[in-house]
Tab-separated table of C-alpha atoms and ligand atoms in Angstrom:
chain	number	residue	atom	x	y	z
A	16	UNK	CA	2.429	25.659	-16.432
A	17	UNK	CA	-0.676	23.799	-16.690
A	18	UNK	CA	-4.141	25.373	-14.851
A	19	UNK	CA	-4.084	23.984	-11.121
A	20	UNK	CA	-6.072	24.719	-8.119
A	21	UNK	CA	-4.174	25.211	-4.794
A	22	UNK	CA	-5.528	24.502	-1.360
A	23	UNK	CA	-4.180	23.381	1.795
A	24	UNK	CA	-5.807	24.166	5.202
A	25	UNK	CA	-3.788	22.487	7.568
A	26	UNK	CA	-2.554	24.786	10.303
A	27	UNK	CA	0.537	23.887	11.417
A	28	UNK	CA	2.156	24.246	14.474
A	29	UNK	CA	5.683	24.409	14.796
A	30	UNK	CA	8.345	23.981	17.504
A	31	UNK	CA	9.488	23.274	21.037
A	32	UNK	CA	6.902	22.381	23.570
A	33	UNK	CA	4.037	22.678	21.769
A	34	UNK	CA	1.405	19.898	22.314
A	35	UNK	CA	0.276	21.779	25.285
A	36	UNK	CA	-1.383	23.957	22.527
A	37	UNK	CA	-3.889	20.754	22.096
A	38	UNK	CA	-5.769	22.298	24.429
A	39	UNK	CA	-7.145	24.988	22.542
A	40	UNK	CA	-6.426	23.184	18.893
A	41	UNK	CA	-9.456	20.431	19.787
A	42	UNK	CA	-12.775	21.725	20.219
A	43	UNK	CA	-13.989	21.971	23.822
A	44	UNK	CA	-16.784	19.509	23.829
A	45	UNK	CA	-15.245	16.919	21.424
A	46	UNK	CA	-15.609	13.291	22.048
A	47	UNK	CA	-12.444	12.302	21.124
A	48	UNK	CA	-10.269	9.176	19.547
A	49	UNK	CA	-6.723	9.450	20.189
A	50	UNK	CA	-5.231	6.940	17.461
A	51	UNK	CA	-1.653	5.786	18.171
A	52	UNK	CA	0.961	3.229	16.766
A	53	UNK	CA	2.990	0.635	19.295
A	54	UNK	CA	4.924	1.456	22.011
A	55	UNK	CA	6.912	4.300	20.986
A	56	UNK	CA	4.566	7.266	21.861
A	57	UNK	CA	4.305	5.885	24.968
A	58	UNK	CA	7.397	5.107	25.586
A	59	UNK	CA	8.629	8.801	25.445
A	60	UNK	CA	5.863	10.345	27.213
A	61	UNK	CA	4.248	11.751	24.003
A	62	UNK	CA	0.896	10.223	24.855
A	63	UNK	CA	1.275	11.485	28.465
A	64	UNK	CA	1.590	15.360	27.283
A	65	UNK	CA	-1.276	14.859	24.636
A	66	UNK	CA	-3.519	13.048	27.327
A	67	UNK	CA	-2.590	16.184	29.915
A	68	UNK	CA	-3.295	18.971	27.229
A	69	UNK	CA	-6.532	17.323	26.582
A	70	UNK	CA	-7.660	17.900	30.295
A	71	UNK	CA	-11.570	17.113	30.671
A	72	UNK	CA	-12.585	16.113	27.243
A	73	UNK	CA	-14.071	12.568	26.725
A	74	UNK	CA	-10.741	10.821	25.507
A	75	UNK	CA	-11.114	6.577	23.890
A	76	UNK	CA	-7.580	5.572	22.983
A	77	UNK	CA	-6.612	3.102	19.521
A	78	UNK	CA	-3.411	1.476	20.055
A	79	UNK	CA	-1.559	-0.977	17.930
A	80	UNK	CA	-1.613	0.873	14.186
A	81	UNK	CA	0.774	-1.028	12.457
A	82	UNK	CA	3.535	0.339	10.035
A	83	UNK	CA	1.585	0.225	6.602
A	84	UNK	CA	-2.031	0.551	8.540
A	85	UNK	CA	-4.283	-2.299	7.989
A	86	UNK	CA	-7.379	-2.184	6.702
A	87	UNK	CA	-8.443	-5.170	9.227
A	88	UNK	CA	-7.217	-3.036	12.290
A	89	UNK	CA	-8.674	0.294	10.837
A	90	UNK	CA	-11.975	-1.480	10.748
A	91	UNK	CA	-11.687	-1.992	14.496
A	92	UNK	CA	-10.990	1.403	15.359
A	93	UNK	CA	-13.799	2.304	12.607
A	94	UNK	CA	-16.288	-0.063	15.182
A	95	UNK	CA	-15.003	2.123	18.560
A	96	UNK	CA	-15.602	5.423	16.389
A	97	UNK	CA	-19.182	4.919	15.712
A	98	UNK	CA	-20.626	2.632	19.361
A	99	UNK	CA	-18.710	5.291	21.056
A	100	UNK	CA	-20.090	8.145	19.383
A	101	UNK	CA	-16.722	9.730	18.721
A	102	UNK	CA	-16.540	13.087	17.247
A	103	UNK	CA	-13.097	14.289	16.758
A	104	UNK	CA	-9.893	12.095	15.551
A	105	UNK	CA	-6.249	12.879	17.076
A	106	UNK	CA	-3.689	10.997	15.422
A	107	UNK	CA	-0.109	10.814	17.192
A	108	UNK	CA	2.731	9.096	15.427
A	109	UNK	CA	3.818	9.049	12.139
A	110	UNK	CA	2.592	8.501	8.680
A	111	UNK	CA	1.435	4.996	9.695
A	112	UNK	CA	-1.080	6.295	12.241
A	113	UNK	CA	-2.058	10.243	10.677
A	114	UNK	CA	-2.860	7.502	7.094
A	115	UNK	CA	-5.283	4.918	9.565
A	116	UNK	CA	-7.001	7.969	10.866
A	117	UNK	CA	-8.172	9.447	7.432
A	118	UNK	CA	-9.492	6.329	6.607
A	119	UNK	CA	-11.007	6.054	9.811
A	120	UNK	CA	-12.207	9.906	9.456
A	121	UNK	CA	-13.700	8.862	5.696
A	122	UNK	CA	-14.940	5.513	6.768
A	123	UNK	CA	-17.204	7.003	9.428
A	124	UNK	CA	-18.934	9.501	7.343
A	125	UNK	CA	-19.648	7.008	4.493
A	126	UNK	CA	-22.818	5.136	4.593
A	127	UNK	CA	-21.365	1.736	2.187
A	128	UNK	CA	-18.681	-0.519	2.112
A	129	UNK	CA	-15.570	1.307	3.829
A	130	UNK	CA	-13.557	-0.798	1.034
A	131	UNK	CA	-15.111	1.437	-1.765
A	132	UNK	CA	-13.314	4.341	-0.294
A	133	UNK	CA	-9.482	2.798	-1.805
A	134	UNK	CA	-11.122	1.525	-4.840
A	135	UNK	CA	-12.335	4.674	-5.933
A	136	UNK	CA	-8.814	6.280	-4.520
A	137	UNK	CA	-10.946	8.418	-2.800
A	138	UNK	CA	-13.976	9.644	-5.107
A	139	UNK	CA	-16.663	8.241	-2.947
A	140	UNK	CA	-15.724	10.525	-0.489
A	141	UNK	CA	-18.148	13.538	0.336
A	142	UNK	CA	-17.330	13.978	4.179
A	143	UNK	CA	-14.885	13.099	6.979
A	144	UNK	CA	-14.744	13.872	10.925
A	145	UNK	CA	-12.573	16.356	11.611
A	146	UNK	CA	-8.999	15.013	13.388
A	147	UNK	CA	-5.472	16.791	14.019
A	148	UNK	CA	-2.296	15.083	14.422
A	149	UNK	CA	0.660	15.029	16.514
A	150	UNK	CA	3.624	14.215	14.437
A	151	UNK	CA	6.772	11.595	15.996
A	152	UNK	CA	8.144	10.868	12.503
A	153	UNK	CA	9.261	13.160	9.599
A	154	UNK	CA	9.012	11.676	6.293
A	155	UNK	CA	5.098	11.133	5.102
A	156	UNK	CA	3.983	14.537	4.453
A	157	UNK	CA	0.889	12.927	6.007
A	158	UNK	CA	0.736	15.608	8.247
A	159	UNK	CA	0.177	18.305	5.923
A	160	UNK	CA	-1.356	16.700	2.725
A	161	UNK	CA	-4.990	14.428	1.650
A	162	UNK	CA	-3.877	11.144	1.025
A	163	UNK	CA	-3.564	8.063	2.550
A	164	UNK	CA	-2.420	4.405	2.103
A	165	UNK	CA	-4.092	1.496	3.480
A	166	UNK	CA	-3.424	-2.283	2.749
A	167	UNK	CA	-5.703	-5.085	2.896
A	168	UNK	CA	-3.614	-7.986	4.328
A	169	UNK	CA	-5.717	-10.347	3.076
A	170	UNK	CA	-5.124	-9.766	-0.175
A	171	UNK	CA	-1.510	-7.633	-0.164
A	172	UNK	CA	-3.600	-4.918	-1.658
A	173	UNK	CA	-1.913	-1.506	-0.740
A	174	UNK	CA	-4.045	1.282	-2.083
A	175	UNK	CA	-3.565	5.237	-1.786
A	176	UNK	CA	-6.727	7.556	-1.581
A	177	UNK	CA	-7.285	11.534	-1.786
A	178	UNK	CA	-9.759	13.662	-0.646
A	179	UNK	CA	-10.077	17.200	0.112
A	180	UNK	CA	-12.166	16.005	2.807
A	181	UNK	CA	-9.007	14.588	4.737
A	182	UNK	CA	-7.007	17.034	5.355
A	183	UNK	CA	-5.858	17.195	8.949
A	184	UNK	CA	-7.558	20.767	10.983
A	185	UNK	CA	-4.033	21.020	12.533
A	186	UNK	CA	-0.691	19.211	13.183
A	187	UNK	CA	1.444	19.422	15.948
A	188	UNK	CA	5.349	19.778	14.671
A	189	UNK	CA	7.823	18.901	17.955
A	190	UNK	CA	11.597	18.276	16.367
A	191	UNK	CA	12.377	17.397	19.776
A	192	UNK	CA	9.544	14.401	19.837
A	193	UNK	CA	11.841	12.839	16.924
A	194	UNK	CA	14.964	12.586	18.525
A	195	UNK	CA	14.718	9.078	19.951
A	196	UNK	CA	13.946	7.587	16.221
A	197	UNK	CA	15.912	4.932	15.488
A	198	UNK	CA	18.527	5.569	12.941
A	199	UNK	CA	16.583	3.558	10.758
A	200	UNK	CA	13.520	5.335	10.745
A	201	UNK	CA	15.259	8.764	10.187
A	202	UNK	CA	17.229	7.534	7.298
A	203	UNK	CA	13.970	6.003	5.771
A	204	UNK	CA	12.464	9.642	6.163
A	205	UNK	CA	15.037	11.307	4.771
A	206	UNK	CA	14.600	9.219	1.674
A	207	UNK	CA	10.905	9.000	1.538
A	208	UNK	CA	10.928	12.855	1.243
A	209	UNK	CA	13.682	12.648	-1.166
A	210	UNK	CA	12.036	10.413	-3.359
A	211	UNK	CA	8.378	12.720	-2.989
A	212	UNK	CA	10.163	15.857	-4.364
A	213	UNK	CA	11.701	13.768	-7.258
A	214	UNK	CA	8.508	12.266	-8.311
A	215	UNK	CA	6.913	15.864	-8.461
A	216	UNK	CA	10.128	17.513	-9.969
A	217	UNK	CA	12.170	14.892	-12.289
A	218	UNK	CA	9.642	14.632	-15.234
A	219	UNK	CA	10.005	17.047	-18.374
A	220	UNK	CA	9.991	20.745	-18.308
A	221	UNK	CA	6.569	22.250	-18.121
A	222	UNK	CA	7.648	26.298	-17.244
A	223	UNK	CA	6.712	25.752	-13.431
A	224	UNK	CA	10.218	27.877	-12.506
A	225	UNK	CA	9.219	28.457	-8.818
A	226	UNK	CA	8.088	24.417	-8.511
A	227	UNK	CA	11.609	23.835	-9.954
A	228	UNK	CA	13.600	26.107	-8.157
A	229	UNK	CA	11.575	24.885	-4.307
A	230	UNK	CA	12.106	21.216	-5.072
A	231	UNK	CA	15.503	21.740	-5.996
A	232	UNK	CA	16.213	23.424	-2.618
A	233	UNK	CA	14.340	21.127	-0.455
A	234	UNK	CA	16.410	18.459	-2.251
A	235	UNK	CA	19.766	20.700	-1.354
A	236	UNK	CA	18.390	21.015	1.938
A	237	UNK	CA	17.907	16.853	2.376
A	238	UNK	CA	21.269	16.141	1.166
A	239	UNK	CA	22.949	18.500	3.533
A	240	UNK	CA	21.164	17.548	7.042
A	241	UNK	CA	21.405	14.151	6.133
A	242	UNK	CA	24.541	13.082	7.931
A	243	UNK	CA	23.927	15.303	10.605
A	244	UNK	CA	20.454	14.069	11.040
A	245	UNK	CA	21.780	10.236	11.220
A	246	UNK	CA	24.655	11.186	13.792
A	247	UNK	CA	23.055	13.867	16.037
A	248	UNK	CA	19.671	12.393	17.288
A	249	UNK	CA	19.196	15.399	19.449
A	250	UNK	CA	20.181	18.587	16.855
A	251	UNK	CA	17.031	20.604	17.339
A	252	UNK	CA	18.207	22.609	14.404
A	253	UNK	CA	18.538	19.331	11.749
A	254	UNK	CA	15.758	17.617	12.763
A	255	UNK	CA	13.234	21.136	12.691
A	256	UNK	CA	14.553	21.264	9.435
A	257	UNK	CA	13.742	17.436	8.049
A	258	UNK	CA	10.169	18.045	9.572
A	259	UNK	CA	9.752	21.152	8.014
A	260	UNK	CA	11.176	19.535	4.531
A	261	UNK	CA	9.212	16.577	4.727
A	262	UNK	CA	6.065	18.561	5.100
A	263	UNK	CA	6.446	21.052	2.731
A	264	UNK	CA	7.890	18.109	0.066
A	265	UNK	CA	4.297	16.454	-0.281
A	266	UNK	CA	1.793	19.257	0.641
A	267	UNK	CA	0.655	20.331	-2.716
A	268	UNK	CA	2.998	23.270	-3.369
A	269	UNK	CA	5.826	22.143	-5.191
A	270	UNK	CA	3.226	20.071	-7.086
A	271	UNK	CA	1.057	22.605	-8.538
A	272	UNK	CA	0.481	23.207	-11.895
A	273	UNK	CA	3.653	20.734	-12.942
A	274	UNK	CA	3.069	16.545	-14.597
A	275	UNK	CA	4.052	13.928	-12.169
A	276	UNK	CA	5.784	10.676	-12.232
A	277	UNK	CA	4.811	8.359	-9.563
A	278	UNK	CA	5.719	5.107	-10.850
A	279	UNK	CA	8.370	4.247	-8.220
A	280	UNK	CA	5.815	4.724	-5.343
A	281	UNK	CA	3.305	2.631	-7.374
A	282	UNK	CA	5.966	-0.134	-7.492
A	283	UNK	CA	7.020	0.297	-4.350
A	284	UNK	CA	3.780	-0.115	-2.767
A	285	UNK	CA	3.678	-3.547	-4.246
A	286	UNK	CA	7.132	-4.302	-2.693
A	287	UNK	CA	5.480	-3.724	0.532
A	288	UNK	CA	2.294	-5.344	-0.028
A	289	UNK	CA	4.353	-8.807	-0.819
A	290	UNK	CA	7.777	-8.262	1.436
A	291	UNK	CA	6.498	-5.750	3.710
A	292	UNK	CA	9.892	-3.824	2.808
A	293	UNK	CA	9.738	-0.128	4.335
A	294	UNK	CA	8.140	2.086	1.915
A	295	UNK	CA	11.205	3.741	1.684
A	296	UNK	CA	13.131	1.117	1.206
A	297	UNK	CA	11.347	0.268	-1.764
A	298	UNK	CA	11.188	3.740	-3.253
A	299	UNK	CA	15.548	3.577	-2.943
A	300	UNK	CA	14.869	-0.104	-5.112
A	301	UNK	CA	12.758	1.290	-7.491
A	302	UNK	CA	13.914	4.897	-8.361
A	303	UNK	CA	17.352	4.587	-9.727
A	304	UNK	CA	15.886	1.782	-12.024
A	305	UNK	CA	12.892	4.722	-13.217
A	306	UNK	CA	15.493	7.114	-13.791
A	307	UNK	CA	17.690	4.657	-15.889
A	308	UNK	CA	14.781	3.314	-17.997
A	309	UNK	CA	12.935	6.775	-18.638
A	310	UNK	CA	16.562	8.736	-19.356
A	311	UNK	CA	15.283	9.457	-22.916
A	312	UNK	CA	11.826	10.970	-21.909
A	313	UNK	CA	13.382	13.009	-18.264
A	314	UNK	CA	16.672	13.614	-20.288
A	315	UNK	CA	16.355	17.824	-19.453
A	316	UNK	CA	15.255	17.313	-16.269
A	317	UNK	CA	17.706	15.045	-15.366
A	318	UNK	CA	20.586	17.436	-17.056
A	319	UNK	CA	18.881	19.987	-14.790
A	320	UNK	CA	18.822	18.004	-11.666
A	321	UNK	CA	22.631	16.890	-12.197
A	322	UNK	CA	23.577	20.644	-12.269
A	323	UNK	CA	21.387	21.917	-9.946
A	324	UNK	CA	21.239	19.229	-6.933
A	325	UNK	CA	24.637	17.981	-7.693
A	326	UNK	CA	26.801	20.293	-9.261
A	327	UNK	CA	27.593	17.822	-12.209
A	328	UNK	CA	28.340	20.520	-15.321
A	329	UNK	CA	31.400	18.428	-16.492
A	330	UNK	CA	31.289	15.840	-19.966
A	331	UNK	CA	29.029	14.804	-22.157
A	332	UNK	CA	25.016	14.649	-21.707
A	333	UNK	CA	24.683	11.092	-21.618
A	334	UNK	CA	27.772	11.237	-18.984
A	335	UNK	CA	26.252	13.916	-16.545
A	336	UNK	CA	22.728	12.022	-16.564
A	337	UNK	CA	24.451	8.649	-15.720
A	338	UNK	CA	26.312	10.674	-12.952
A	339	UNK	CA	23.020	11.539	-11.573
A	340	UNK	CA	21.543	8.649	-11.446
A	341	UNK	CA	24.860	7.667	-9.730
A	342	UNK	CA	24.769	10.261	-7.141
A	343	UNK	CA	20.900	9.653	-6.125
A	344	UNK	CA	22.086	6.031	-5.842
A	345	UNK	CA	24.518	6.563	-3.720
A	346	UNK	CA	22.649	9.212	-1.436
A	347	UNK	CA	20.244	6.183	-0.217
A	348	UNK	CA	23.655	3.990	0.319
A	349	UNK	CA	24.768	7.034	2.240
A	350	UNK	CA	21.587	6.275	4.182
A	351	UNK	CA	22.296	2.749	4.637
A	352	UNK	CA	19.051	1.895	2.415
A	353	UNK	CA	19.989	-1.065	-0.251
A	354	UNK	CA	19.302	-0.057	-3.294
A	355	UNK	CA	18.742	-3.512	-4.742
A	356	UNK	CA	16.120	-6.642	-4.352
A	357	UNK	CA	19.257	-8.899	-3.618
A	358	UNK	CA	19.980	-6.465	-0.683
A	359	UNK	CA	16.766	-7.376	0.525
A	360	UNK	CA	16.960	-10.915	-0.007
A	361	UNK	CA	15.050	-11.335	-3.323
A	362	UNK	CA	15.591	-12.502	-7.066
A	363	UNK	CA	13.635	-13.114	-10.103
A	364	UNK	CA	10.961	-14.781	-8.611
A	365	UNK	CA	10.085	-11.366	-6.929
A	366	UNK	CA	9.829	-9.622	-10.542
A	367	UNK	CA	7.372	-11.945	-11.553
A	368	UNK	CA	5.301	-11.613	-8.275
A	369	UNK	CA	5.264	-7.691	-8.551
A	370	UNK	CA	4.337	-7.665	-12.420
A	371	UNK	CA	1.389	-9.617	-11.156
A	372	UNK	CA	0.438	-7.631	-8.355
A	373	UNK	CA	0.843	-4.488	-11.043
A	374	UNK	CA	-1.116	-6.183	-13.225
A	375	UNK	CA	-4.511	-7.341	-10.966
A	376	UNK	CA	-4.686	-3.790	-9.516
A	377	UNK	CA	-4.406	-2.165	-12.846
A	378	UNK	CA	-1.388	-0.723	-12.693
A	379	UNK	CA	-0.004	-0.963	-16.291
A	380	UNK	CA	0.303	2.688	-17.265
A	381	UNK	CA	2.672	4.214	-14.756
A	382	UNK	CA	4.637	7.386	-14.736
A	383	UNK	CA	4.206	11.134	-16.339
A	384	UNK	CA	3.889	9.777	-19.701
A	385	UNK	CA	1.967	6.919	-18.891
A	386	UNK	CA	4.251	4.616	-20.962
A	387	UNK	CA	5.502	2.473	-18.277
A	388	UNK	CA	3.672	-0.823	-18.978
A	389	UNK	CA	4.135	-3.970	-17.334
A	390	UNK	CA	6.487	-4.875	-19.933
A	391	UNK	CA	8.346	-1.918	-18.408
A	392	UNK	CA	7.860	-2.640	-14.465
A	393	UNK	CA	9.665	-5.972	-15.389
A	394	UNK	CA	12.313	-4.156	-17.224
A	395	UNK	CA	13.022	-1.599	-14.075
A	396	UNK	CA	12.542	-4.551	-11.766
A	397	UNK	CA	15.010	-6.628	-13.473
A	398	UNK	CA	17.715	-4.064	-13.865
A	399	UNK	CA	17.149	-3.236	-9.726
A	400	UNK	CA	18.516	-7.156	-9.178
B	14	NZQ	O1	4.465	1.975	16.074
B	14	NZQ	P1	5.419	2.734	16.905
B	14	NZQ	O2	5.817	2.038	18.139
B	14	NZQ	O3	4.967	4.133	17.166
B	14	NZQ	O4	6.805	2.818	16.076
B	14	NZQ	C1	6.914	3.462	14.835
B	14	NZQ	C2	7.002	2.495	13.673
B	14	NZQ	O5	7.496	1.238	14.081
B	14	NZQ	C3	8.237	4.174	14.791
B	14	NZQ	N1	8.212	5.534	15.348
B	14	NZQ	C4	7.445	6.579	14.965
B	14	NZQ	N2	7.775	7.680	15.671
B	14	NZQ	C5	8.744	7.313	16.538
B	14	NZQ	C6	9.023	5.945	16.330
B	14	NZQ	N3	9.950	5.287	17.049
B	14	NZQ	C7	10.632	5.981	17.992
B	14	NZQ	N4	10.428	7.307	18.212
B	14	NZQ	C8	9.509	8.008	17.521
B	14	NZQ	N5	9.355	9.314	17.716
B	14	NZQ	O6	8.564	4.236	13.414
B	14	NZQ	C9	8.040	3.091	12.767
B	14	NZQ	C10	7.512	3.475	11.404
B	14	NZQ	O7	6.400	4.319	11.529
B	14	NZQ	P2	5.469	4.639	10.270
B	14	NZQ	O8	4.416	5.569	10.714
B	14	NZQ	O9	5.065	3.354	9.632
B	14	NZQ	O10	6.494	5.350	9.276
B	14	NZQ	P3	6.273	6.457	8.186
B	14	NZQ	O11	6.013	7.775	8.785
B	14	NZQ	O12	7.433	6.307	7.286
B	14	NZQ	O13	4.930	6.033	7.418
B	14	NZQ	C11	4.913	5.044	6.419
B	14	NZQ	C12	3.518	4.876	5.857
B	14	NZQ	O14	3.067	6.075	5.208
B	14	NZQ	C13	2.671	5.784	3.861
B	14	NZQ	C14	3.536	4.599	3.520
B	14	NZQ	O15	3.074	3.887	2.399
B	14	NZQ	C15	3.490	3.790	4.784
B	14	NZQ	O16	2.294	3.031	4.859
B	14	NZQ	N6	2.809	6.984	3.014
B	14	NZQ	C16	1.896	7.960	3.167
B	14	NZQ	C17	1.877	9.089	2.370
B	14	NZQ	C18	0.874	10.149	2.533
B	14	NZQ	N7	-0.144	9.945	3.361
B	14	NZQ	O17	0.956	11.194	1.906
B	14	NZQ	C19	2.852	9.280	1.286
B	14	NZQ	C20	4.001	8.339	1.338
B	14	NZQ	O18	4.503	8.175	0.024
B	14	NZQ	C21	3.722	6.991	1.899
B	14	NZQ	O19	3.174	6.127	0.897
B	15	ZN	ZN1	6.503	8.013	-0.013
């Protein structure tokens, strides 16, 4: 295991009922934003219970956060932040809106250009405003982790930053708030979360046993709510357990002390940026293509995860990793995700446009080995036709 520091202080607040506890979570006297998406919290009365729980506080509202936050509408709420003299930051919705507010929490403690903040993925940060969040959507990790993405539609530049100055104080955990998702979104969760543990887990043994033997349960865990969670919008039990699996796939602890991959979210991001795909949608593109291309440099993980995740002991090595790959691939079909460009409408013309993309944000050593070149983005984008 390599040396690692560990820190996460995001309280978290779990269960039934509980965004009445808002009232004592946000500081009396704060001057509060309360950052939300479109319609959706709304529609279900979220907004109406967080508005209630925050009684007599000074509350300005930012609506209209748009899946893969903007940095153009981040800007505005940046403006409302500082000529209203807002102190405290309350994001409620899901990774979308908790990602708009750390940039918005960064951007108003940072005296240059808010820009800066993505281009130095984060470094430039030495302070934020404090903000919770009130989570509708499992799948992020947002809720419990630093990082952020942000895209600048100007330039389909979609850019993640960290900072230990962005962690959320606290975040509200309601199952029940996630049960009028639409299919869609829960499938895309379930996948997102999939694909976080695998970029932490599937790389080449380093001795982290605990790491190993966590991810490999929250992936057990994923594959078994999975068809429950797509059939029974309103099982309390499956969907407590997706939010508590999405959090505790991207907060840090299954992380620690281990290499990481993270070439298929790289990629992915681009697929966004350019097609405005769901980021899970892309990661279900991308992965199975990884996997394939790095086989000789995962090989024991891969064995591992076959076993382990899928029960696959039988034939020969090269055998039980292409059953692996198989399986994964046909987890996110499960889902209903595509797994290929085509599904999604695009062809060759696409691989070229990512490789670019890759290429002017400096993408061209990807993955735990840092071997994946553009040479070999084109390769994994070619075989995901
Ligand atoms: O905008 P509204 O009307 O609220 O609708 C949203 C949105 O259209 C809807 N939704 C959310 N909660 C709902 C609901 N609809 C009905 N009922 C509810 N309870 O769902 C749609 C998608 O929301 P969004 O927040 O965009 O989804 P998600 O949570 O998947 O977040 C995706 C963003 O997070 C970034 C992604 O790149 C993407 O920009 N990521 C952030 C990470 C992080 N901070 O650690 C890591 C991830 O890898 C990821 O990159
Ligand atoms: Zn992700």
């Amino acid at each position: 295991m390599q040396n690692f520091e560990f820190y996460n202080p995001t309280k978290i607040v779990f269960g039934a009922n509980t965004i009445a506890t808002l009232a004592k979570l946000v500081p009396e006297g704060a001057r509060v934003l309360m950052l939300y998406g479109g319609e959706s919290a709304e529609k279900t009365g979220t907004l109406a219970e967080v508005r209630a729980a925050l009684g007599q506080r000074v509350v300005r509202e930012f609506g209209g956060i748009e899946p893969n936050p903007s940095y153009e509408t981040m800007l505005r709420a940046l403006a409302q932040v500082r000529e209203e003299k807002l102190d405290f930051l309350l994001a409620v919705g899901g990774g979308s809106v908790i990602d708009g507010t750390k940039f918005v929490a960064a951007a108003a403690s940072y005296g240059g250009e808010p820009w800066d903040i993505l281009q130095s993925g984060g470094a430039v940060v030495k302070a934020a405003l404090p903000f919770g969040t009130v989570l509708t959507l499992p799948a992020t990790g947002s809720e419990m982790n630093n990082g952020a993405v942000i895209t600048r539609q100007s330039s389909h530049t979609k850019l993640p930053f960290h900072s230990s100055h962005v962690f959320p104080r606290f975040s509200v955990l309601d199952p029940s708030k996630t049960f009028n998702l639409p299919t869609k979104q829960v499938a895309n969760g379930v996948a997102d979360a999939f694909v976080h543990i695998v970029e932490q887990y599937l790389t080449y043994p380093a001795g982290g046993m605990a790491q190993d033997r966590f991810a490999e349960g929250l992936l057990q865990t994923l594959v078994e709510i999975a068809p429950r969670a797509l059939a029974k919008p309103d099982d309390y039990e499956v969907r407590g357990n997706l939010m508590w699996v999405a959090a505790l796939a991207l907060n840090g602890l299954i992380g620690a002390g281990v290499p990481q991959d993270w070439a298929t979210h790289l990629i992915g991001h681009e697929l966004t940026a350019l097609y405005n795909i769901d980021h899970a949608r892309t990661l279900a593109i991308v992965l199975p293509s990884v996997l394939q291309s790095q086989r000789e440099h995962k090989r024991a993980k891969l064995l591992q995860y076959g076993a382990r995740v899928w029960g696959i002991d039988a034939g020969s090595e090269d055998e039980r990793i292409d059953a692996a790959i198989h399986a994964t691939r046909a987890f996110f079909e499960g889902l209903g995700i595509g797994t290929r460009l085509s599904d999604y409408g695009l062809g060759r013309e696409a691989v070229d446009a990512v490789v670019a993309q890759l290429e002017a944000h400096g993408m061209s050593a990807l993955g735990e080995h840092k071997n994946i070149d553009l040479a070999a983005s084109r390769a994994i984008l070619t075989a995901a036709l």
